[in-house]
JSON list of C-alpha atoms in Angstrom, two decimals:
[
{"chain": "A", "resi": 2, "resn": "UNK", "atom": "CA", "xyz": [0.84, 20.74, -65.14]},
{"chain": "A", "resi": 3, "resn": "UNK", "atom": "CA", "xyz": [1.22, 24.19, -63.59]},
{"chain": "A", "resi": 4, "resn": "UNK", "atom": "CA", "xyz": [0.57, 26.88, -66.17]},
{"chain": "A", "resi": 5, "resn": "UNK", "atom": "CA", "xyz": [0.08, 29.98, -64.03]},
{"chain": "A", "resi": 6, "resn": "UNK", "atom": "CA", "xyz": [2.64, 31.55, -61.73]},
{"chain": "A", "resi": 7, "resn": "UNK", "atom": "CA", "xyz": [2.43, 34.35, -59.21]},
{"chain": "A", "resi": 8, "resn": "UNK", "atom": "CA", "xyz": [4.86, 36.11, -56.92]},
{"chain": "A", "resi": 9, "resn": "UNK", "atom": "CA", "xyz": [4.40, 37.86, -53.57]},
{"chain": "A", "resi": 10, "resn": "UNK", "atom": "CA", "xyz": [6.26, 41.04, -52.67]},
{"chain": "A", "resi": 11, "resn": "UNK", "atom": "CA", "xyz": [5.93, 41.88, -48.97]},
{"chain": "A", "resi": 12, "resn": "UNK", "atom": "CA", "xyz": [6.66, 45.56, -49.51]},
{"chain": "A", "resi": 13, "resn": "UNK", "atom": "CA", "xyz": [10.16, 45.99, -48.08]},
{"chain": "A", "resi": 14, "resn": "UNK", "atom": "CA", "xyz": [12.61, 48.70, -48.99]},
{"chain": "A", "resi": 15, "resn": "UNK", "atom": "CA", "xyz": [16.23, 48.00, -49.94]},
{"chain": "A", "resi": 16, "resn": "UNK", "atom": "CA", "xyz": [18.56, 47.80, -46.93]},
{"chain": "A", "resi": 17, "resn": "UNK", "atom": "CA", "xyz": [22.18, 48.84, -46.62]},
{"chain": "A", "resi": 18, "resn": "UNK", "atom": "CA", "xyz": [22.88, 46.17, -44.01]},
{"chain": "A", "resi": 19, "resn": "UNK", "atom": "CA", "xyz": [21.47, 42.67, -43.53]},
{"chain": "A", "resi": 20, "resn": "UNK", "atom": "CA", "xyz": [22.35, 39.57, -41.56]},
{"chain": "A", "resi": 21, "resn": "UNK", "atom": "CA", "xyz": [23.22, 38.91, -37.93]},
{"chain": "A", "resi": 22, "resn": "UNK", "atom": "CA", "xyz": [25.45, 41.97, -37.65]},
{"chain": "A", "resi": 23, "resn": "UNK", "atom": "CA", "xyz": [22.90, 44.35, -39.17]},
{"chain": "A", "resi": 24, "resn": "UNK", "atom": "CA", "xyz": [21.01, 47.06, -37.30]},
{"chain": "A", "resi": 25, "resn": "UNK", "atom": "CA", "xyz": [18.46, 45.44, -34.94]},
{"chain": "A", "resi": 26, "resn": "UNK", "atom": "CA", "xyz": [14.91, 45.77, -36.21]},
{"chain": "A", "resi": 27, "resn": "UNK", "atom": "CA", "xyz": [13.74, 47.93, -33.31]},
{"chain": "A", "resi": 28, "resn": "UNK", "atom": "CA", "xyz": [16.61, 50.34, -33.93]},
{"chain": "A", "resi": 29, "resn": "UNK", "atom": "CA", "xyz": [15.77, 50.89, -37.58]},
{"chain": "A", "resi": 30, "resn": "UNK", "atom": "CA", "xyz": [14.11, 54.24, -38.25]},
{"chain": "A", "resi": 31, "resn": "UNK", "atom": "CA", "xyz": [14.22, 55.00, -41.94]},
{"chain": "A", "resi": 32, "resn": "UNK", "atom": "CA", "xyz": [13.63, 58.39, -43.53]},
{"chain": "A", "resi": 33, "resn": "UNK", "atom": "CA", "xyz": [10.38, 59.24, -45.27]},
{"chain": "A", "resi": 34, "resn": "UNK", "atom": "CA", "xyz": [12.23, 59.28, -48.58]},
{"chain": "A", "resi": 35, "resn": "UNK", "atom": "CA", "xyz": [13.60, 55.76, -48.04]},
{"chain": "A", "resi": 36, "resn": "UNK", "atom": "CA", "xyz": [10.21, 54.43, -47.03]},
{"chain": "A", "resi": 37, "resn": "UNK", "atom": "CA", "xyz": [8.45, 56.04, -50.00]},
{"chain": "A", "resi": 38, "resn": "UNK", "atom": "CA", "xyz": [10.95, 54.33, -52.28]},
{"chain": "A", "resi": 39, "resn": "UNK", "atom": "CA", "xyz": [8.93, 51.14, -51.90]},
{"chain": "A", "resi": 40, "resn": "UNK", "atom": "CA", "xyz": [6.48, 52.40, -54.51]},
{"chain": "A", "resi": 41, "resn": "UNK", "atom": "CA", "xyz": [9.07, 52.70, -57.26]},
{"chain": "A", "resi": 42, "resn": "UNK", "atom": "CA", "xyz": [10.34, 49.25, -56.33]},
{"chain": "A", "resi": 43, "resn": "UNK", "atom": "CA", "xyz": [6.80, 47.88, -56.50]},
{"chain": "A", "resi": 44, "resn": "UNK", "atom": "CA", "xyz": [6.27, 49.37, -59.94]},
{"chain": "A", "resi": 45, "resn": "UNK", "atom": "CA", "xyz": [9.51, 47.82, -61.21]},
{"chain": "A", "resi": 46, "resn": "UNK", "atom": "CA", "xyz": [8.57, 44.37, -59.88]},
{"chain": "A", "resi": 47, "resn": "UNK", "atom": "CA", "xyz": [5.10, 44.53, -61.42]},
{"chain": "A", "resi": 48, "resn": "UNK", "atom": "CA", "xyz": [6.50, 45.54, -64.80]},
{"chain": "A", "resi": 49, "resn": "UNK", "atom": "CA", "xyz": [9.05, 42.71, -64.70]},
{"chain": "A", "resi": 50, "resn": "UNK", "atom": "CA", "xyz": [6.37, 40.15, -63.82]},
{"chain": "A", "resi": 51, "resn": "UNK", "atom": "CA", "xyz": [4.27, 41.43, -66.71]},
{"chain": "A", "resi": 52, "resn": "UNK", "atom": "CA", "xyz": [7.25, 41.13, -69.05]},
{"chain": "A", "resi": 53, "resn": "UNK", "atom": "CA", "xyz": [7.95, 37.55, -67.92]},
{"chain": "A", "resi": 54, "resn": "UNK", "atom": "CA", "xyz": [4.34, 36.44, -68.35]},
{"chain": "A", "resi": 55, "resn": "UNK", "atom": "CA", "xyz": [3.43, 35.95, -64.70]},
{"chain": "A", "resi": 56, "resn": "UNK", "atom": "CA", "xyz": [-0.26, 35.63, -63.88]},
{"chain": "A", "resi": 57, "resn": "UNK", "atom": "CA", "xyz": [-0.52, 37.43, -60.53]},
{"chain": "A", "resi": 58, "resn": "UNK", "atom": "CA", "xyz": [1.38, 39.92, -58.39]},
{"chain": "A", "resi": 59, "resn": "UNK", "atom": "CA", "xyz": [0.56, 39.53, -54.68]},
{"chain": "A", "resi": 60, "resn": "UNK", "atom": "CA", "xyz": [1.30, 41.83, -51.78]},
{"chain": "A", "resi": 61, "resn": "UNK", "atom": "CA", "xyz": [0.18, 42.48, -48.21]},
{"chain": "A", "resi": 62, "resn": "UNK", "atom": "CA", "xyz": [-1.37, 45.37, -46.32]},
{"chain": "A", "resi": 63, "resn": "UNK", "atom": "CA", "xyz": [0.68, 46.67, -43.40]},
{"chain": "A", "resi": 64, "resn": "UNK", "atom": "CA", "xyz": [1.04, 49.91, -41.46]},
{"chain": "A", "resi": 65, "resn": "UNK", "atom": "CA", "xyz": [3.48, 51.96, -39.35]},
{"chain": "A", "resi": 66, "resn": "UNK", "atom": "CA", "xyz": [6.56, 49.88, -40.15]},
{"chain": "A", "resi": 67, "resn": "UNK", "atom": "CA", "xyz": [9.22, 52.59, -39.88]},
{"chain": "A", "resi": 68, "resn": "UNK", "atom": "CA", "xyz": [11.86, 49.84, -40.02]},
{"chain": "A", "resi": 69, "resn": "UNK", "atom": "CA", "xyz": [11.01, 49.33, -43.69]},
{"chain": "A", "resi": 70, "resn": "UNK", "atom": "CA", "xyz": [9.92, 45.70, -43.77]},
{"chain": "A", "resi": 71, "resn": "UNK", "atom": "CA", "xyz": [6.31, 45.89, -45.00]},
{"chain": "A", "resi": 72, "resn": "UNK", "atom": "CA", "xyz": [5.40, 49.35, -46.23]},
{"chain": "A", "resi": 73, "resn": "UNK", "atom": "CA", "xyz": [2.30, 49.10, -48.45]},
{"chain": "A", "resi": 74, "resn": "UNK", "atom": "CA", "xyz": [-0.74, 50.41, -46.52]},
{"chain": "A", "resi": 75, "resn": "UNK", "atom": "CA", "xyz": [-3.42, 50.37, -49.24]},
{"chain": "A", "resi": 76, "resn": "UNK", "atom": "CA", "xyz": [-3.36, 47.55, -51.78]},
{"chain": "A", "resi": 77, "resn": "UNK", "atom": "CA", "xyz": [-6.49, 48.52, -53.67]},
{"chain": "A", "resi": 78, "resn": "UNK", "atom": "CA", "xyz": [-5.33, 52.07, -54.29]},
{"chain": "A", "resi": 79, "resn": "UNK", "atom": "CA", "xyz": [-1.92, 50.78, -55.35]},
{"chain": "A", "resi": 80, "resn": "UNK", "atom": "CA", "xyz": [-3.36, 48.13, -57.64]},
{"chain": "A", "resi": 81, "resn": "UNK", "atom": "CA", "xyz": [-5.49, 50.59, -59.60]},
{"chain": "A", "resi": 82, "resn": "UNK", "atom": "CA", "xyz": [-2.25, 52.43, -60.36]},
{"chain": "A", "resi": 83, "resn": "UNK", "atom": "CA", "xyz": [-0.29, 49.28, -61.24]},
{"chain": "A", "resi": 84, "resn": "UNK", "atom": "CA", "xyz": [-3.07, 48.00, -63.47]},
{"chain": "A", "resi": 85, "resn": "UNK", "atom": "CA", "xyz": [-2.74, 51.12, -65.59]},
{"chain": "A", "resi": 86, "resn": "UNK", "atom": "CA", "xyz": [0.99, 50.45, -66.02]},
{"chain": "A", "resi": 87, "resn": "UNK", "atom": "CA", "xyz": [0.38, 46.87, -67.20]},
{"chain": "A", "resi": 88, "resn": "UNK", "atom": "CA", "xyz": [-1.97, 45.05, -69.55]},
{"chain": "A", "resi": 89, "resn": "UNK", "atom": "CA", "xyz": [-2.44, 41.47, -68.38]},
{"chain": "A", "resi": 90, "resn": "UNK", "atom": "CA", "xyz": [-1.02, 41.06, -64.87]},
{"chain": "A", "resi": 91, "resn": "UNK", "atom": "CA", "xyz": [-3.54, 40.41, -62.11]},
{"chain": "A", "resi": 92, "resn": "UNK", "atom": "CA", "xyz": [-3.12, 41.77, -58.59]},
{"chain": "A", "resi": 93, "resn": "UNK", "atom": "CA", "xyz": [-3.87, 39.72, -55.49]},
{"chain": "A", "resi": 94, "resn": "UNK", "atom": "CA", "xyz": [-4.65, 41.17, -52.07]},
{"chain": "A", "resi": 95, "resn": "UNK", "atom": "CA", "xyz": [-2.70, 39.01, -49.68]},
{"chain": "A", "resi": 96, "resn": "UNK", "atom": "CA", "xyz": [-4.35, 40.37, -47.63]},
{"chain": "A", "resi": 97, "resn": "UNK", "atom": "CA", "xyz": [-6.65, 43.28, -46.81]},
{"chain": "A", "resi": 98, "resn": "UNK", "atom": "CA", "xyz": [-6.72, 43.24, -43.01]},
{"chain": "A", "resi": 99, "resn": "UNK", "atom": "CA", "xyz": [-10.44, 43.52, -42.34]},
{"chain": "A", "resi": 100, "resn": "UNK", "atom": "CA", "xyz": [-10.44, 44.67, -38.70]},
{"chain": "A", "resi": 101, "resn": "UNK", "atom": "CA", "xyz": [-8.57, 47.83, -39.75]},
{"chain": "A", "resi": 102, "resn": "UNK", "atom": "CA", "xyz": [-11.39, 48.76, -42.14]},
{"chain": "A", "resi": 103, "resn": "UNK", "atom": "CA", "xyz": [-15.08, 49.44, -41.98]},
{"chain": "A", "resi": 104, "resn": "UNK", "atom": "CA", "xyz": [-16.49, 46.53, -44.01]},
{"chain": "A", "resi": 105, "resn": "UNK", "atom": "CA", "xyz": [-18.57, 48.76, -46.26]},
{"chain": "A", "resi": 106, "resn": "UNK", "atom": "CA", "xyz": [-15.63, 51.02, -47.09]},
{"chain": "A", "resi": 107, "resn": "UNK", "atom": "CA", "xyz": [-13.52, 47.98, -47.96]},
{"chain": "A", "resi": 108, "resn": "UNK", "atom": "CA", "xyz": [-16.33, 46.57, -50.09]},
{"chain": "A", "resi": 109, "resn": "UNK", "atom": "CA", "xyz": [-16.76, 49.90, -51.90]},
{"chain": "A", "resi": 110, "resn": "UNK", "atom": "CA", "xyz": [-13.04, 50.27, -52.53]},
{"chain": "A", "resi": 111, "resn": "UNK", "atom": "CA", "xyz": [-12.73, 46.73, -53.88]},
{"chain": "A", "resi": 112, "resn": "UNK", "atom": "CA", "xyz": [-15.74, 47.21, -56.17]},
{"chain": "A", "resi": 113, "resn": "UNK", "atom": "CA", "xyz": [-14.24, 50.45, -57.48]},
{"chain": "A", "resi": 114, "resn": "UNK", "atom": "CA", "xyz": [-10.89, 48.74, -58.12]},
{"chain": "A", "resi": 115, "resn": "UNK", "atom": "CA", "xyz": [-12.62, 45.83, -59.85]},
{"chain": "A", "resi": 116, "resn": "UNK", "atom": "CA", "xyz": [-14.36, 48.18, -62.26]},
{"chain": "A", "resi": 117, "resn": "UNK", "atom": "CA", "xyz": [-11.38, 50.47, -62.93]},
{"chain": "A", "resi": 118, "resn": "UNK", "atom": "CA", "xyz": [-9.00, 47.55, -63.60]},
{"chain": "A", "resi": 119, "resn": "UNK", "atom": "CA", "xyz": [-11.38, 45.45, -65.67]},
{"chain": "A", "resi": 120, "resn": "UNK", "atom": "CA", "xyz": [-11.54, 42.65, -63.10]},
{"chain": "A", "resi": 121, "resn": "UNK", "atom": "CA", "xyz": [-7.78, 42.29, -62.54]},
{"chain": "A", "resi": 122, "resn": "UNK", "atom": "CA", "xyz": [-7.81, 42.67, -58.74]},
{"chain": "A", "resi": 123, "resn": "UNK", "atom": "CA", "xyz": [-8.27, 39.55, -56.59]},
{"chain": "A", "resi": 124, "resn": "UNK", "atom": "CA", "xyz": [-9.88, 40.15, -53.21]},
{"chain": "A", "resi": 125, "resn": "UNK", "atom": "CA", "xyz": [-8.29, 38.88, -50.01]},
{"chain": "A", "resi": 126, "resn": "UNK", "atom": "CA", "xyz": [-9.33, 38.98, -46.37]},
{"chain": "A", "resi": 127, "resn": "UNK", "atom": "CA", "xyz": [-7.23, 38.59, -43.23]},
{"chain": "A", "resi": 128, "resn": "UNK", "atom": "CA", "xyz": [-7.62, 38.98, -39.49]},
{"chain": "A", "resi": 129, "resn": "UNK", "atom": "CA", "xyz": [-4.43, 40.82, -38.52]},
{"chain": "A", "resi": 130, "resn": "UNK", "atom": "CA", "xyz": [-1.80, 39.72, -36.01]},
{"chain": "A", "resi": 131, "resn": "UNK", "atom": "CA", "xyz": [0.41, 42.83, -35.77]},
{"chain": "A", "resi": 132, "resn": "UNK", "atom": "CA", "xyz": [-0.71, 44.47, -32.53]},
{"chain": "A", "resi": 133, "resn": "UNK", "atom": "CA", "xyz": [1.02, 47.74, -33.46]},
{"chain": "A", "resi": 134, "resn": "UNK", "atom": "CA", "xyz": [-1.16, 47.93, -36.55]},
{"chain": "A", "resi": 135, "resn": "UNK", "atom": "CA", "xyz": [-4.53, 46.43, -35.69]},
{"chain": "A", "resi": 136, "resn": "UNK", "atom": "CA", "xyz": [-4.89, 47.68, -32.13]},
{"chain": "A", "resi": 137, "resn": "UNK", "atom": "CA", "xyz": [-3.91, 51.18, -33.22]},
{"chain": "A", "resi": 138, "resn": "UNK", "atom": "CA", "xyz": [-6.95, 51.17, -35.48]},
{"chain": "A", "resi": 139, "resn": "UNK", "atom": "CA", "xyz": [-9.15, 50.40, -32.48]},
{"chain": "A", "resi": 140, "resn": "UNK", "atom": "CA", "xyz": [-9.73, 46.66, -32.86]},
{"chain": "A", "resi": 141, "resn": "UNK", "atom": "CA", "xyz": [-7.89, 43.88, -30.99]},
{"chain": "A", "resi": 142, "resn": "UNK", "atom": "CA", "xyz": [-5.38, 41.88, -33.01]},
{"chain": "A", "resi": 143, "resn": "UNK", "atom": "CA", "xyz": [-5.20, 38.10, -32.89]},
{"chain": "A", "resi": 144, "resn": "UNK", "atom": "CA", "xyz": [-2.38, 38.45, -30.35]},
{"chain": "A", "resi": 145, "resn": "UNK", "atom": "CA", "xyz": [-4.33, 40.82, -28.11]},
{"chain": "A", "resi": 146, "resn": "UNK", "atom": "CA", "xyz": [-7.75, 39.12, -28.09]},
{"chain": "A", "resi": 147, "resn": "UNK", "atom": "CA", "xyz": [-8.00, 36.29, -30.59]},
{"chain": "A", "resi": 148, "resn": "UNK", "atom": "CA", "xyz": [-11.66, 35.49, -29.92]},
{"chain": "A", "resi": 149, "resn": "UNK", "atom": "CA", "xyz": [-12.88, 39.08, -30.30]},
{"chain": "A", "resi": 150, "resn": "UNK", "atom": "CA", "xyz": [-10.77, 39.53, -33.41]},
{"chain": "A", "resi": 151, "resn": "UNK", "atom": "CA", "xyz": [-12.28, 36.41, -34.98]},
{"chain": "A", "resi": 152, "resn": "UNK", "atom": "CA", "xyz": [-15.84, 37.51, -34.14]},
{"chain": "A", "resi": 153, "resn": "UNK", "atom": "CA", "xyz": [-15.32, 40.94, -35.68]},
{"chain": "A", "resi": 154, "resn": "UNK", "atom": "CA", "xyz": [-13.61, 39.49, -38.75]},
{"chain": "A", "resi": 155, "resn": "UNK", "atom": "CA", "xyz": [-16.36, 36.95, -39.39]},
{"chain": "A", "resi": 156, "resn": "UNK", "atom": "CA", "xyz": [-19.11, 39.54, -39.04]},
{"chain": "A", "resi": 157, "resn": "UNK", "atom": "CA", "xyz": [-17.27, 41.88, -41.40]},
{"chain": "A", "resi": 158, "resn": "UNK", "atom": "CA", "xyz": [-16.95, 39.16, -44.05]},
{"chain": "A", "resi": 159, "resn": "UNK", "atom": "CA", "xyz": [-20.67, 38.39, -43.70]},
{"chain": "A", "resi": 160, "resn": "UNK", "atom": "CA", "xyz": [-21.44, 42.05, -44.37]},
{"chain": "A", "resi": 161, "resn": "UNK", "atom": "CA", "xyz": [-19.14, 42.31, -47.37]},
{"chain": "A", "resi": 162, "resn": "UNK", "atom": "CA", "xyz": [-20.53, 39.17, -48.98]},
{"chain": "A", "resi": 163, "resn": "UNK", "atom": "CA", "xyz": [-24.05, 40.54, -48.60]},
{"chain": "A", "resi": 164, "resn": "UNK", "atom": "CA", "xyz": [-22.93, 43.85, -50.07]},
{"chain": "A", "resi": 165, "resn": "UNK", "atom": "CA", "xyz": [-21.30, 42.15, -53.06]},
{"chain": "A", "resi": 166, "resn": "UNK", "atom": "CA", "xyz": [-24.06, 39.67, -53.84]},
{"chain": "A", "resi": 167, "resn": "UNK", "atom": "CA", "xyz": [-27.37, 41.29, -52.89]},
{"chain": "A", "resi": 168, "resn": "UNK", "atom": "CA", "xyz": [-29.03, 44.23, -54.65]},
{"chain": "A", "resi": 169, "resn": "UNK", "atom": "CA", "xyz": [-30.00, 45.60, -51.26]},
{"chain": "A", "resi": 170, "resn": "UNK", "atom": "CA", "xyz": [-29.35, 44.25, -47.81]},
{"chain": "A", "resi": 171, "resn": "UNK", "atom": "CA", "xyz": [-29.37, 44.79, -44.08]},
{"chain": "A", "resi": 172, "resn": "UNK", "atom": "CA", "xyz": [-27.28, 43.34, -41.29]},
{"chain": "A", "resi": 173, "resn": "UNK", "atom": "CA", "xyz": [-27.93, 43.37, -37.57]},
{"chain": "A", "resi": 174, "resn": "UNK", "atom": "CA", "xyz": [-25.19, 41.68, -35.57]},
{"chain": "A", "resi": 175, "resn": "UNK", "atom": "CA", "xyz": [-23.09, 42.00, -32.45]},
{"chain": "A", "resi": 176, "resn": "UNK", "atom": "CA", "xyz": [-20.74, 44.67, -33.80]},
{"chain": "A", "resi": 177, "resn": "UNK", "atom": "CA", "xyz": [-22.61, 46.22, -36.73]},
{"chain": "A", "resi": 178, "resn": "UNK", "atom": "CA", "xyz": [-26.18, 47.45, -37.18]},
{"chain": "A", "resi": 179, "resn": "UNK", "atom": "CA", "xyz": [-26.55, 48.28, -40.87]},
{"chain": "A", "resi": 180, "resn": "UNK", "atom": "CA", "xyz": [-28.26, 50.38, -41.83]},
{"chain": "A", "resi": 181, "resn": "UNK", "atom": "CA", "xyz": [-29.39, 52.26, -38.73]},
{"chain": "A", "resi": 182, "resn": "UNK", "atom": "CA", "xyz": [-33.14, 52.74, -38.87]},
{"chain": "A", "resi": 183, "resn": "UNK", "atom": "CA", "xyz": [-33.11, 56.51, -39.29]},
{"chain": "A", "resi": 184, "resn": "UNK", "atom": "CA", "xyz": [-35.42, 58.83, -41.24]},
{"chain": "A", "resi": 185, "resn": "UNK", "atom": "CA", "xyz": [-34.26, 59.50, -44.80]},
{"chain": "A", "resi": 186, "resn": "UNK", "atom": "CA", "xyz": [-36.16, 61.47, -47.47]},
{"chain": "A", "resi": 187, "resn": "UNK", "atom": "CA", "xyz": [-39.51, 60.79, -45.90]},
{"chain": "A", "resi": 188, "resn": "UNK", "atom": "CA", "xyz": [-39.09, 57.10, -45.06]},
{"chain": "A", "resi": 189, "resn": "UNK", "atom": "CA", "xyz": [-37.32, 54.96, -42.48]},
{"chain": "A", "resi": 190, "resn": "UNK", "atom": "CA", "xyz": [-34.11, 53.43, -43.75]},
{"chain": "A", "resi": 191, "resn": "UNK", "atom": "CA", "xyz": [-34.34, 49.62, -43.77]},
{"chain": "A", "resi": 192, "resn": "UNK", "atom": "CA", "xyz": [-31.83, 48.46, -46.39]},
{"chain": "A", "resi": 193, "resn": "UNK", "atom": "CA", "xyz": [-28.87, 49.85, -48.32]},
{"chain": "A", "resi": 194, "resn": "UNK", "atom": "CA", "xyz": [-27.16, 49.08, -51.63]},
{"chain": "A", "resi": 195, "resn": "UNK", "atom": "CA", "xyz": [-23.43, 49.00, -52.25]},
{"chain": "A", "resi": 196, "resn": "UNK", "atom": "CA", "xyz": [-22.58, 51.60, -54.91]},
{"chain": "A", "resi": 197, "resn": "UNK", "atom": "CA", "xyz": [-20.83, 50.55, -56.99]},
{"chain": "A", "resi": 198, "resn": "UNK", "atom": "CA", "xyz": [-21.13, 46.79, -56.76]},
{"chain": "A", "resi": 199, "resn": "UNK", "atom": "CA", "xyz": [-18.33, 44.72, -58.30]},
{"chain": "A", "resi": 200, "resn": "UNK", "atom": "CA", "xyz": [-18.68, 44.01, -61.98]},
{"chain": "A", "resi": 201, "resn": "UNK", "atom": "CA", "xyz": [-16.93, 40.64, -61.53]},
{"chain": "A", "resi": 202, "resn": "UNK", "atom": "CA", "xyz": [-19.25, 38.30, -59.63]},
{"chain": "A", "resi": 203, "resn": "UNK", "atom": "CA", "xyz": [-18.91, 36.13, -57.68]},
{"chain": "A", "resi": 204, "resn": "UNK", "atom": "CA", "xyz": [-15.97, 37.89, -56.07]},
{"chain": "A", "resi": 205, "resn": "UNK", "atom": "CA", "xyz": [-12.92, 35.62, -55.99]},
{"chain": "A", "resi": 206, "resn": "UNK", "atom": "CA", "xyz": [-11.75, 35.79, -52.37]},
{"chain": "A", "resi": 207, "resn": "UNK", "atom": "CA", "xyz": [-8.68, 34.38, -50.64]},
{"chain": "A", "resi": 208, "resn": "UNK", "atom": "CA", "xyz": [-7.74, 34.05, -46.98]},
{"chain": "A", "resi": 209, "resn": "UNK", "atom": "CA", "xyz": [-4.56, 32.88, -45.21]},
{"chain": "A", "resi": 210, "resn": "UNK", "atom": "CA", "xyz": [-4.91, 29.48, -43.54]},
{"chain": "A", "resi": 211, "resn": "UNK", "atom": "CA", "xyz": [-2.76, 29.60, -40.42]},
{"chain": "A", "resi": 212, "resn": "UNK", "atom": "CA", "xyz": [-4.40, 27.76, -37.52]},
{"chain": "A", "resi": 213, "resn": "UNK", "atom": "CA", "xyz": [-6.56, 25.57, -39.81]},
{"chain": "A", "resi": 214, "resn": "UNK", "atom": "CA", "xyz": [-9.16, 25.27, -37.06]},
{"chain": "A", "resi": 215, "resn": "UNK", "atom": "CA", "xyz": [-12.42, 23.55, -37.95]},
{"chain": "A", "resi": 216, "resn": "UNK", "atom": "CA", "xyz": [-14.31, 26.79, -37.35]},
{"chain": "A", "resi": 217, "resn": "UNK", "atom": "CA", "xyz": [-12.06, 28.69, -39.75]},
{"chain": "A", "resi": 218, "resn": "UNK", "atom": "CA", "xyz": [-12.29, 26.03, -42.44]},
{"chain": "A", "resi": 219, "resn": "UNK", "atom": "CA", "xyz": [-16.07, 25.79, -42.19]},
{"chain": "A", "resi": 220, "resn": "UNK", "atom": "CA", "xyz": [-16.35, 29.58, -42.38]},
{"chain": "A", "resi": 221, "resn": "UNK", "atom": "CA", "xyz": [-14.26, 29.68, -45.55]},
{"chain": "A", "resi": 222, "resn": "UNK", "atom": "CA", "xyz": [-16.33, 26.94, -47.16]},
{"chain": "A", "resi": 223, "resn": "UNK", "atom": "CA", "xyz": [-19.56, 28.73, -46.24]},
{"chain": "A", "resi": 224, "resn": "UNK", "atom": "CA", "xyz": [-18.48, 31.84, -48.15]},
{"chain": "A", "resi": 225, "resn": "UNK", "atom": "CA", "xyz": [-16.57, 30.13, -50.96]},
{"chain": "A", "resi": 226, "resn": "UNK", "atom": "CA", "xyz": [-13.25, 31.57, -49.78]},
{"chain": "A", "resi": 227, "resn": "UNK", "atom": "CA", "xyz": [-10.06, 30.01, -51.12]},
{"chain": "A", "resi": 228, "resn": "UNK", "atom": "CA", "xyz": [-7.10, 29.40, -48.83]},
{"chain": "A", "resi": 229, "resn": "UNK", "atom": "CA", "xyz": [-3.41, 30.19, -49.02]},
{"chain": "A", "resi": 230, "resn": "UNK", "atom": "CA", "xyz": [-1.68, 27.86, -46.58]},
{"chain": "A", "resi": 231, "resn": "UNK", "atom": "CA", "xyz": [0.72, 29.40, -44.09]},
{"chain": "A", "resi": 232, "resn": "UNK", "atom": "CA", "xyz": [3.36, 27.77, -41.94]},
{"chain": "A", "resi": 233, "resn": "UNK", "atom": "CA", "xyz": [1.03, 27.15, -39.01]},
{"chain": "A", "resi": 234, "resn": "UNK", "atom": "CA", "xyz": [-1.47, 25.11, -41.00]},
{"chain": "A", "resi": 235, "resn": "UNK", "atom": "CA", "xyz": [1.14, 23.34, -43.10]},
{"chain": "A", "resi": 236, "resn": "UNK", "atom": "CA", "xyz": [3.01, 22.17, -40.02]},
{"chain": "A", "resi": 237, "resn": "UNK", "atom": "CA", "xyz": [0.06, 21.33, -37.81]},
{"chain": "A", "resi": 238, "resn": "UNK", "atom": "CA", "xyz": [0.09, 17.63, -36.99]},
{"chain": "A", "resi": 239, "resn": "UNK", "atom": "CA", "xyz": [-3.10, 15.70, -36.59]},
{"chain": "A", "resi": 240, "resn": "UNK", "atom": "CA", "xyz": [-5.35, 18.14, -38.46]},
{"chain": "A", "resi": 241, "resn": "UNK", "atom": "CA", "xyz": [-7.90, 16.44, -40.62]},
{"chain": "A", "resi": 242, "resn": "UNK", "atom": "CA", "xyz": [-10.84, 18.32, -42.14]},
{"chain": "A", "resi": 243, "resn": "UNK", "atom": "CA", "xyz": [-14.18, 16.69, -41.43]},
{"chain": "A", "resi": 244, "resn": "UNK", "atom": "CA", "xyz": [-15.86, 14.61, -44.09]},
{"chain": "A", "resi": 245, "resn": "UNK", "atom": "CA", "xyz": [-18.50, 17.29, -44.47]},
{"chain": "A", "resi": 246, "resn": "UNK", "atom": "CA", "xyz": [-15.88, 19.98, -44.98]},
{"chain": "A", "resi": 247, "resn": "UNK", "atom": "CA", "xyz": [-14.04, 17.85, -47.57]},
{"chain": "A", "resi": 248, "resn": "UNK", "atom": "CA", "xyz": [-17.29, 17.18, -49.42]},
{"chain": "A", "resi": 249, "resn": "UNK", "atom": "CA", "xyz": [-18.15, 20.85, -49.48]},
{"chain": "A", "resi": 250, "resn": "UNK", "atom": "CA", "xyz": [-14.68, 21.71, -50.79]},
{"chain": "A", "resi": 251, "resn": "UNK", "atom": "CA", "xyz": [-15.02, 19.16, -53.60]},
{"chain": "A", "resi": 252, "resn": "UNK", "atom": "CA", "xyz": [-18.61, 20.05, -54.45]},
{"chain": "A", "resi": 253, "resn": "UNK", "atom": "CA", "xyz": [-19.82, 16.51, -53.63]},
{"chain": "A", "resi": 254, "resn": "UNK", "atom": "CA", "xyz": [-21.84, 17.27, -50.53]},
{"chain": "A", "resi": 255, "resn": "UNK", "atom": "CA", "xyz": [-25.30, 15.75, -50.54]},
{"chain": "A", "resi": 256, "resn": "UNK", "atom": "CA", "xyz": [-28.23, 17.68, -49.12]}
]
C-alpha cells in the first residue's frame, strides 16, 4: 500500500494564454517581475503540500528560460528557505544538473542544506540536455556531445561521493585533479576534506533514468543511486537489466 506521496513542480509561471493559439514559445519574453513571481507560487505550493500531508516536494534546476517554463535556478538555496516555512515536508532535487556546477561546490551546498534543514533535502543528480543552459556554463550538453557529457557527469559524481563519505580524499581523473599538489602552510597538499560534510549519511541520491543504458544502470548501482524513470526508459522496448545488475539492485549479489 502506498503511504507516501510527492509532487513535482517544474517551476513555471502563470500564463495569460495557453493552447494551440497561444504565443509561440520562442516569442515569449516575460518581464523580470513575472519571472520572479515563480518564487511566491513555489512557496504557496509547498505550504499546500505541507497542509495536505504530502511527503516530498520535488522541483528541477533550470536556467535562462525567459519564456517562463522552468524558472528555478538553485534548488538547494530555495529549499533552505522553504524548509523554514514548513515543518515536515521534504524537498527533492529533481535534479541538480551536475555539469553546470563544480562538484565540490555542489557537494558543499548540499551538505549545508542538509544541516540547515535537519536532513529534509533529498539529493539528485542529472546530466543536462538543454543546450542553452549547459553549454552556456562551458560544458557540452547531452545534445551537443553526449559522450563527453556522460564522462564529465560520472567523474563529478565520483568526486561528490568521495567528498560525502570520506574524511579526507583525493581524486585524479580526466577532467579534475583534486587537490592540486601545491604548497600550503609548509606542506604539499595531498588530500582535502569537505567542510561541512552532510550530517545525514549515506546521502540519499536520485537520478533520472532516461536511456536506461547498461552503463548508466551499472553506474547508479555502483553508487547506490535511486532512479526516477522517464519516458525514454519507460518506453524502451527490449531493455532488460543484466542478472548481475538485478542482483545488485535487490541486494542478493554473491561475491
